[in-house]
Coordinates of C-alpha atoms in Angstrom, one line a residue:
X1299 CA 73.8 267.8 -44.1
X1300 CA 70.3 266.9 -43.6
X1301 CA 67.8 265.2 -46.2
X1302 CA 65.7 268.0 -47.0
X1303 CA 61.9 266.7 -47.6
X1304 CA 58.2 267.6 -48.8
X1305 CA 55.4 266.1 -46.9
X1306 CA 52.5 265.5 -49.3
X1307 CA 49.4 265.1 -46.8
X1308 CA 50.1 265.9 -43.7
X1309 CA 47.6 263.4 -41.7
X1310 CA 47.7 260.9 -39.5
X1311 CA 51.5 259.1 -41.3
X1312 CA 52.9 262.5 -43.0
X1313 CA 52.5 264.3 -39.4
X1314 CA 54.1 261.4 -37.7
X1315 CA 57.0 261.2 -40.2
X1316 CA 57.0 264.9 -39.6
X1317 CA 57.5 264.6 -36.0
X1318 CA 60.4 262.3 -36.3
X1319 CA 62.1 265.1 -37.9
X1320 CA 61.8 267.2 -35.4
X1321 CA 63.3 264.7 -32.9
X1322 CA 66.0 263.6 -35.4
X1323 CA 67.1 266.9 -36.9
X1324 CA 70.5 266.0 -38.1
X1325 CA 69.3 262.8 -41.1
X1326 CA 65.9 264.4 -41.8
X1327 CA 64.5 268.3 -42.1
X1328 CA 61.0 269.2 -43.7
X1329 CA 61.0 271.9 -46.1
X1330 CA 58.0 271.8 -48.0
X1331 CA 54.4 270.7 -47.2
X1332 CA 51.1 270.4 -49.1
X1333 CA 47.8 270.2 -47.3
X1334 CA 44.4 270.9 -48.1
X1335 CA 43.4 271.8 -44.6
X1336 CA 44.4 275.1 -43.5
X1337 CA 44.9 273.9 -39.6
X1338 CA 46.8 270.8 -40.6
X1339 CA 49.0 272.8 -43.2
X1340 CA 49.6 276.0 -40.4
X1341 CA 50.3 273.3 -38.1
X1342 CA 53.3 271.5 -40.3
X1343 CA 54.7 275.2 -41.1
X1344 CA 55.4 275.6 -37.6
X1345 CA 56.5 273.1 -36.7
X1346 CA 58.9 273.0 -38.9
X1347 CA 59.5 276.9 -40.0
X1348 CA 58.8 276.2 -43.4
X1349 CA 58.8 279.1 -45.8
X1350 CA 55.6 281.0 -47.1
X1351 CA 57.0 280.2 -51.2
X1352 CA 57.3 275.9 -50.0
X1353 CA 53.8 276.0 -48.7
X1354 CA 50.8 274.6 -50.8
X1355 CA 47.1 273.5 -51.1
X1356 CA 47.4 270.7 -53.0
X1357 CA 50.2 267.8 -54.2
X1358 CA 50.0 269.3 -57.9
X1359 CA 51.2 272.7 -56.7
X1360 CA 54.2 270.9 -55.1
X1361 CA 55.8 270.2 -58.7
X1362 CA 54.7 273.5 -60.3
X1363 CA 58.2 274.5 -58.9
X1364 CA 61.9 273.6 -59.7
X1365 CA 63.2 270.6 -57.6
X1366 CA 63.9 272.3 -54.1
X1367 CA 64.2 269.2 -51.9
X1368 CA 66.3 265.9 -51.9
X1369 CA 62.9 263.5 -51.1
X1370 CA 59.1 263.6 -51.5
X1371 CA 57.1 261.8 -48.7
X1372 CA 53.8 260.8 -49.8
X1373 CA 51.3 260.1 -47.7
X1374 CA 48.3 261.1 -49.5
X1375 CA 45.4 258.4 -49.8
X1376 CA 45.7 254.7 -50.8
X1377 CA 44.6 256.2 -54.0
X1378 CA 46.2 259.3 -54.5
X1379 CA 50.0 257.9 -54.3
X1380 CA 50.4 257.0 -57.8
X1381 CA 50.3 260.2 -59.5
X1382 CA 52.2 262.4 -57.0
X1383 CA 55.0 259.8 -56.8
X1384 CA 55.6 259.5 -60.7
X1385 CA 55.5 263.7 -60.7
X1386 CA 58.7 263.5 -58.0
X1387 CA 60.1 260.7 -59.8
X1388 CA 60.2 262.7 -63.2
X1389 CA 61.6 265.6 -62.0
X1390 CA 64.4 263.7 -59.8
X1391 CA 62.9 263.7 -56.3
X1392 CA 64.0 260.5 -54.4
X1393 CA 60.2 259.0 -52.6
X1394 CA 59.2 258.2 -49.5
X1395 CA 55.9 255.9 -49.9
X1396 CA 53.6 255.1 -47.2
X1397 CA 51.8 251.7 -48.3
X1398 CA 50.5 250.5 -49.6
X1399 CA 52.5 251.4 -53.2
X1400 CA 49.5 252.2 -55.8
X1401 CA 46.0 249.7 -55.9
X1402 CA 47.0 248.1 -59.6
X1403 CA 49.8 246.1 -60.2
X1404 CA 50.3 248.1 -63.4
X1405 CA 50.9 251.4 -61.4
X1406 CA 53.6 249.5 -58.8
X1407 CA 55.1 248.8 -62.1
X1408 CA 55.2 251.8 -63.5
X1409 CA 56.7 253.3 -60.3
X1410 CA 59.7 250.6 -60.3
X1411 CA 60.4 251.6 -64.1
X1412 CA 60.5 254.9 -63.4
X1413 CA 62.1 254.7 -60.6
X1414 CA 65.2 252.3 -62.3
X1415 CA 65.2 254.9 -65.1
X1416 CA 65.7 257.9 -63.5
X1417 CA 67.9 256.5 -60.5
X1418 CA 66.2 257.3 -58.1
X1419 CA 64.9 255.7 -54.8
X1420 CA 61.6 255.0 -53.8
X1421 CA 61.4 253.8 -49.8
X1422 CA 58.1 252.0 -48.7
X1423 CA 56.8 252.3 -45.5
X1424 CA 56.9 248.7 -44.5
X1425 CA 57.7 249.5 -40.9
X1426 CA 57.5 246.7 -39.5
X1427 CA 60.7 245.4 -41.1
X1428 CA 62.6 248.2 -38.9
X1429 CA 60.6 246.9 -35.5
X1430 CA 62.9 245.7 -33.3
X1431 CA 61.3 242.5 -32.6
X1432 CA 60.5 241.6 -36.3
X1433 CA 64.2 241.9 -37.0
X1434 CA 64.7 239.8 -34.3
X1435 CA 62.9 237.0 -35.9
X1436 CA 64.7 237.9 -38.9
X1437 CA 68.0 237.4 -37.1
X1438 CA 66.8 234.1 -35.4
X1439 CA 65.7 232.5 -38.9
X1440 CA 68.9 233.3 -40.6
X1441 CA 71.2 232.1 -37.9
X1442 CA 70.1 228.5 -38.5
X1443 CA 68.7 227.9 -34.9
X1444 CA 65.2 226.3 -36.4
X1445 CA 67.0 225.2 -39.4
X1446 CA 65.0 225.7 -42.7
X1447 CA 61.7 227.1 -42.5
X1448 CA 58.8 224.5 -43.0
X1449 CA 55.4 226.9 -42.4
X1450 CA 54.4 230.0 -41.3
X1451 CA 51.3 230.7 -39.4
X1452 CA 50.7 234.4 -39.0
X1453 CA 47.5 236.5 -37.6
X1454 CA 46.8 240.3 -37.5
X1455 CA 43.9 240.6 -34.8
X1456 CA 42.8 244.2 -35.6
X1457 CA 40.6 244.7 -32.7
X1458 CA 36.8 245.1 -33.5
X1459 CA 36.9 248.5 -32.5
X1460 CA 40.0 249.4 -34.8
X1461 CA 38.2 248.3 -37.8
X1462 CA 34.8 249.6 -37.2
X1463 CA 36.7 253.5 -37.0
X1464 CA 39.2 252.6 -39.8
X1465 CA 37.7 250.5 -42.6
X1466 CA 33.7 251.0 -41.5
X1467 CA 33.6 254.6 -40.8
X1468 CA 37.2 255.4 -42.0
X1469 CA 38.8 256.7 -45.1
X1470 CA 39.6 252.8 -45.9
X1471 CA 36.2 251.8 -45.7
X1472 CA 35.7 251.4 -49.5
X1473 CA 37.6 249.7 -52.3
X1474 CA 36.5 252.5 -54.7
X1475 CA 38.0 255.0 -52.5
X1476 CA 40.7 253.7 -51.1
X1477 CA 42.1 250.0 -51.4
X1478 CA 40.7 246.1 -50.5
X1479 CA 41.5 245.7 -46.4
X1480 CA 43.8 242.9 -47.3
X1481 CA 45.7 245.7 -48.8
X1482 CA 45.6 248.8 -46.6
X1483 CA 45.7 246.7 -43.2
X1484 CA 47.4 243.4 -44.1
X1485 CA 50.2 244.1 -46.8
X1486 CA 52.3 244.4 -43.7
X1487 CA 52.0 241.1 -42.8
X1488 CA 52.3 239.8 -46.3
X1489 CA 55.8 241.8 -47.0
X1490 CA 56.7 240.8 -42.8
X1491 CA 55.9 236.8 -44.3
X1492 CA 57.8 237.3 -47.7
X1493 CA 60.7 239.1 -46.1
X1494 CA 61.0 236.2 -43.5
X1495 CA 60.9 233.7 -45.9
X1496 CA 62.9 235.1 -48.4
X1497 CA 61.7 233.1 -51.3
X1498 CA 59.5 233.4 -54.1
X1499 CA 55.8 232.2 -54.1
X1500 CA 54.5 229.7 -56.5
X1501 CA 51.1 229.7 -55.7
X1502 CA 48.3 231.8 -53.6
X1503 CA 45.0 231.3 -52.4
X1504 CA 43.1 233.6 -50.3
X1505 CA 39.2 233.9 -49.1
X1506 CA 37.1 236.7 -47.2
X1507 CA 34.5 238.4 -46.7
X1508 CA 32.3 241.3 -44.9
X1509 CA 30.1 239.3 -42.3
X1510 CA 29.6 241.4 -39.2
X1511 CA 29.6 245.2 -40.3
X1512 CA 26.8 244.8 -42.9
X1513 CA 23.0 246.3 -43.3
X1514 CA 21.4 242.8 -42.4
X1515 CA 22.6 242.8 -39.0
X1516 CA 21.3 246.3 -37.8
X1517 CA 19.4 246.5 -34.9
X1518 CA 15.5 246.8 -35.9
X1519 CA 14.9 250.8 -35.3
X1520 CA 18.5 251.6 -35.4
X1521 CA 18.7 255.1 -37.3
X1522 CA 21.9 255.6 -40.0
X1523 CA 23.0 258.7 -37.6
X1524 CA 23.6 257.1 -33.9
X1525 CA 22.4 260.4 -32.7
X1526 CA 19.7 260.4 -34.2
X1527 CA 18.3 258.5 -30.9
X1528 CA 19.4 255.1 -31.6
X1529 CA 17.1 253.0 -29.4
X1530 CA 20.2 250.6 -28.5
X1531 CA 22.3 253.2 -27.2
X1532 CA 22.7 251.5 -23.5
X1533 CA 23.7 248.1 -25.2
X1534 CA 25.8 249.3 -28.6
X1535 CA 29.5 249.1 -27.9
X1536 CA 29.7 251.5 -31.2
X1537 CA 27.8 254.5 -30.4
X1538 CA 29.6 257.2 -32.2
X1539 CA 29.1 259.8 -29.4
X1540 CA 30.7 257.2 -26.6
X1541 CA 33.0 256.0 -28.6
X1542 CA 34.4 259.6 -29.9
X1543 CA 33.7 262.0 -26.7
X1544 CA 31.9 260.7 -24.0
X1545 CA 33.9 257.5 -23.8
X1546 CA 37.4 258.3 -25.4
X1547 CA 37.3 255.0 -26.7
X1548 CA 39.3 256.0 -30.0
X1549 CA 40.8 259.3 -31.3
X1550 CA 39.5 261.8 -33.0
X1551 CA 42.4 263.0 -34.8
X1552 CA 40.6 261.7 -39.0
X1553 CA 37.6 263.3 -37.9
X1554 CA 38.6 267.0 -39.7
X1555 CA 37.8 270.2 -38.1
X1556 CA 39.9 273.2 -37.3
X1557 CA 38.1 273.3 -33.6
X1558 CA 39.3 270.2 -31.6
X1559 CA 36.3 271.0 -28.7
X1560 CA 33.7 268.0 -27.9
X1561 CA 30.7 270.0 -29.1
X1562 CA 32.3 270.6 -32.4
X1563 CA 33.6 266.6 -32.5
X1564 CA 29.8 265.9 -31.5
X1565 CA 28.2 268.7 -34.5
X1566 CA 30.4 266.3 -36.8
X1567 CA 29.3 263.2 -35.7
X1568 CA 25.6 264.4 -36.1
X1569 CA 25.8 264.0 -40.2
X1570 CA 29.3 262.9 -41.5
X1571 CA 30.8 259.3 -41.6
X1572 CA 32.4 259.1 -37.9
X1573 CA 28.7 259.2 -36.9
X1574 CA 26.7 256.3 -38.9
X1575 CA 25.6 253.4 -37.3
X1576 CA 28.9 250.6 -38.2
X1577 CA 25.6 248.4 -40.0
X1578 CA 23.8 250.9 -42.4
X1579 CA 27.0 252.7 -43.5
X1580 CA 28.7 252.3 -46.9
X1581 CA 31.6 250.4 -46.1
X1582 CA 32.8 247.8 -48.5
X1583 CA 35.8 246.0 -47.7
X1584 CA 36.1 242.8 -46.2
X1585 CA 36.2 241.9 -42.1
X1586 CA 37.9 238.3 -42.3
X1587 CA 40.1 237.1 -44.8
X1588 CA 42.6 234.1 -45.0
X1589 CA 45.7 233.9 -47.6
X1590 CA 47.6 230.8 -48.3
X1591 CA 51.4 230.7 -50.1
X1592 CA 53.0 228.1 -51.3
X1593 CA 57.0 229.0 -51.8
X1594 CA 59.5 227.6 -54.3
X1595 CA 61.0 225.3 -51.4
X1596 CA 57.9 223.8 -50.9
X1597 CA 57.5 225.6 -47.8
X1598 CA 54.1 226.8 -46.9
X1599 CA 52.5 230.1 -45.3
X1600 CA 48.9 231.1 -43.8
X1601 CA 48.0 234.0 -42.9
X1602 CA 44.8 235.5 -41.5
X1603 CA 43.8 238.9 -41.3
X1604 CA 40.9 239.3 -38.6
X1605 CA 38.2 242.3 -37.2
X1606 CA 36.5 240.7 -34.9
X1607 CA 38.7 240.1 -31.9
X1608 CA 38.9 241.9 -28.5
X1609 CA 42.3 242.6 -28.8
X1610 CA 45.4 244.0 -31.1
X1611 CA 49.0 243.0 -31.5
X1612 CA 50.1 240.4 -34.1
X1613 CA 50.4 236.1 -33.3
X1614 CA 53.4 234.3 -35.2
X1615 CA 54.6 231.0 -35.2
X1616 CA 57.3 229.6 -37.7
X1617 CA 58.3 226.1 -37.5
X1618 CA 61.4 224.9 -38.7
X1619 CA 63.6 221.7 -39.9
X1620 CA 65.1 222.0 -36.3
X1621 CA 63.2 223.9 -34.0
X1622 CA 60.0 226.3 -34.2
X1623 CA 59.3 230.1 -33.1
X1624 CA 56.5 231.6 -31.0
X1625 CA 56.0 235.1 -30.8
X1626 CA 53.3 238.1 -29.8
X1627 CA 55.1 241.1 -30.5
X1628 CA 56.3 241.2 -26.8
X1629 CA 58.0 238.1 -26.3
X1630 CA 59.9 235.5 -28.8
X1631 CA 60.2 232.0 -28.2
X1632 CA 62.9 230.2 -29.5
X1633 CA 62.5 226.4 -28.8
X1634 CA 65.3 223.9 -30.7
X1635 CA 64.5 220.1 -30.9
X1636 CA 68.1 218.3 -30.6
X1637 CA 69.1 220.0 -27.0
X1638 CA 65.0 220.7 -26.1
X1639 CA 66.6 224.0 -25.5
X1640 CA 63.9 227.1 -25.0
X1641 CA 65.2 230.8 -24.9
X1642 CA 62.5 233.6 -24.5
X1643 CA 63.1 237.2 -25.5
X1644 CA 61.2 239.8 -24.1
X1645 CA 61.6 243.2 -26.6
X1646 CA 60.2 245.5 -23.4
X1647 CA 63.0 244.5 -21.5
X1648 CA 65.6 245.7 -24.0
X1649 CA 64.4 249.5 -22.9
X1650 CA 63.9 250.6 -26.5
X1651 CA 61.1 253.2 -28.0
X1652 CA 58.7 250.6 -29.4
X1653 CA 56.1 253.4 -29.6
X1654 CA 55.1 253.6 -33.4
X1655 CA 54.4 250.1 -34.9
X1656 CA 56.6 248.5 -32.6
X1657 CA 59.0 251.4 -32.8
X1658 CA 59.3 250.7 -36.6
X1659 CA 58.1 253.8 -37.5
X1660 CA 60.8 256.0 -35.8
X1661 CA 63.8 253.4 -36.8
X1662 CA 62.6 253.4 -41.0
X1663 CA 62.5 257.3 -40.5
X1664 CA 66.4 257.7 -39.1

């Protein structure tokens, strides 16, 4: 039979974990959901029929009841994962956890003693383990082709207009509120590094900082509304109006209302976050950061996390005892120094769903 589940949140990762089970029926069915929003939570109960008696407000109501599911996923905020996922730990639920796992160290902990005690299993979303080109890598590294692993150089261009909806107008624009960038954006990347390397670190270093999306670069006479007749509307590439309606330049799916229509999009953007001006809002969390490891072996890593670039897509290259490893989440390059052999692998051509985080999404969810 099929998992049975409870989406906790169903957003933006609980919807799309949702929809998975609709397209993979026989490993996964949703039985329970709790949502806050009345059109998010109607929309989750029919899509998946779920009963009048396994449908709540809120993630506390969830665990008011007697276990009724195999699996909990939670995808509540960076900051809301902690409690929910001890509650379905304690009373036996196995856990499906979107990252990142809690913002302390001390709550990861507790979550992995808990988690040992009660024998239970608690999956993170780290999807890009499952992406068909990341286990590629994987498979190249351990086969021995480059040899052992020397250094890793690994970038996650965001894309400037990314981060100015996510982590400057977004719900992950604030360490109070949510978690540090590095954190929400980037663990990724730092579990995608460790997993390749498959070693412990000795020794970090990491610096950032917020340089671009900050007060003392606002154009003089911009308002904190942008349609509140921003002077620089012509020249601003983040007008909140283009960017949301006039210009579909990003979706529109966090901002929350019941009425999907432009007019009610645009009587949103007049006065909540969507709308500020990306410089006079009260975003927090860093634009540009670097991290450095140092591993056991004496192997080394680097890794930069980045906002300002005009494009997405991560850049990787690992270079080995015996050869080295280029890649751009489209095509791998093998190269081996003995035989100057190069192979490239192009993960388009292999006529897979990479929709979804490279298609890791769908293949962690099966």
């Amino acid at each position: 039979r099929p998992c049975t589940a409870i989406i906790l949140r169903h957003g933006g990762r609980g919807g799309l974990y949702g929809y998975y089970a609709t397209q993979m029926p026989d490993p996964l069915k949703i039985v329970g959901v709790a949502e806050p929003l009345e059109y998010r939570r109607t929309a989750c109960v029919n899509n998946h029929k779920i009963e009048a008696a396994n449908t709540f407000t809120t993630w506390e109501h969830v665990f008011d009841r007697p276990k009724f599911a195999d699996a909990v996923i939670v995808t509540t905020q960076d900051r809301m994962h902690y409690e929910p996922t001890m509650r379905a730990l304690e009373m036996g639920y196995d856990v499906l956890l979107e990252k990142p796992i809690a913002p302390s160290w001390k709550e990861c902990n507790d979550i992995l003693k808990l988690a040992q005690a009660k024998g239970r299993i608690v999956g993170v979303c780290h999807v890009l383990r499952y992406s068909p080109f990341n286990v590629q890598i994987k498979a190249v590294i351990e086969s021995g082709m480059i040899g052992d692993v020397v250094s890793v150089q690994h970038i996650e261009p965001i894309w400037h207009l990314h981060f100015s909806h996510s982590y400057v107008r977004g719900p992950w624009r604030r360490e109070d509120l949510a978690t540090p960038s590095l954190l929400a954006k980037s663990c990724h990347d730092l579990d995608l590094i460790n997993w390749w390397m498959d070693e412990p670190v000795k020794a970090v270093s990491s610096f950032g900082g917020l340089r671009t999306f900050h007060k003392r670069n606002a154009p003089a006479g911009a308002p904190r509304f942008c349609m509140d007749g921003c002077p620089h509307r012509e020249s601003c590439i983040y007008h909140a109006e283009d960017v949301y309606v006039n210009k579909k330049r990003w979706g529109t799916h966090h901002i929350e209302t019941p009425d999907r229509s432009e007019e009610s999009i645009r009587s949103k953007l007049r006065r909540g976050q969507y709308g500020q001006c990306v410089y006079q809002a009260d975003n927090t969390v860093n634009d540009h950061q670097v991290v450095n490891m140092l591993y056991r072996s004496g192997a080394t890593a680097a890794f930069s996390m980045e906002a300002m670039t005009s494009y997405g897509g991560r850049r990787t290259r690992i270079m080995g005892t015996k050869g080295d490893i280029v890649g751009d989440e489209r095509y791998l390059d093998v190269a081996t120094f003995n035989d100057e052999k190069r192979i490239r692998w192009d993960v388009e051509a292999t006529g897979q769903d990479l929709s979804g985080h490279g298609g890791g999404d769908q293949r962690m969810t099966a």
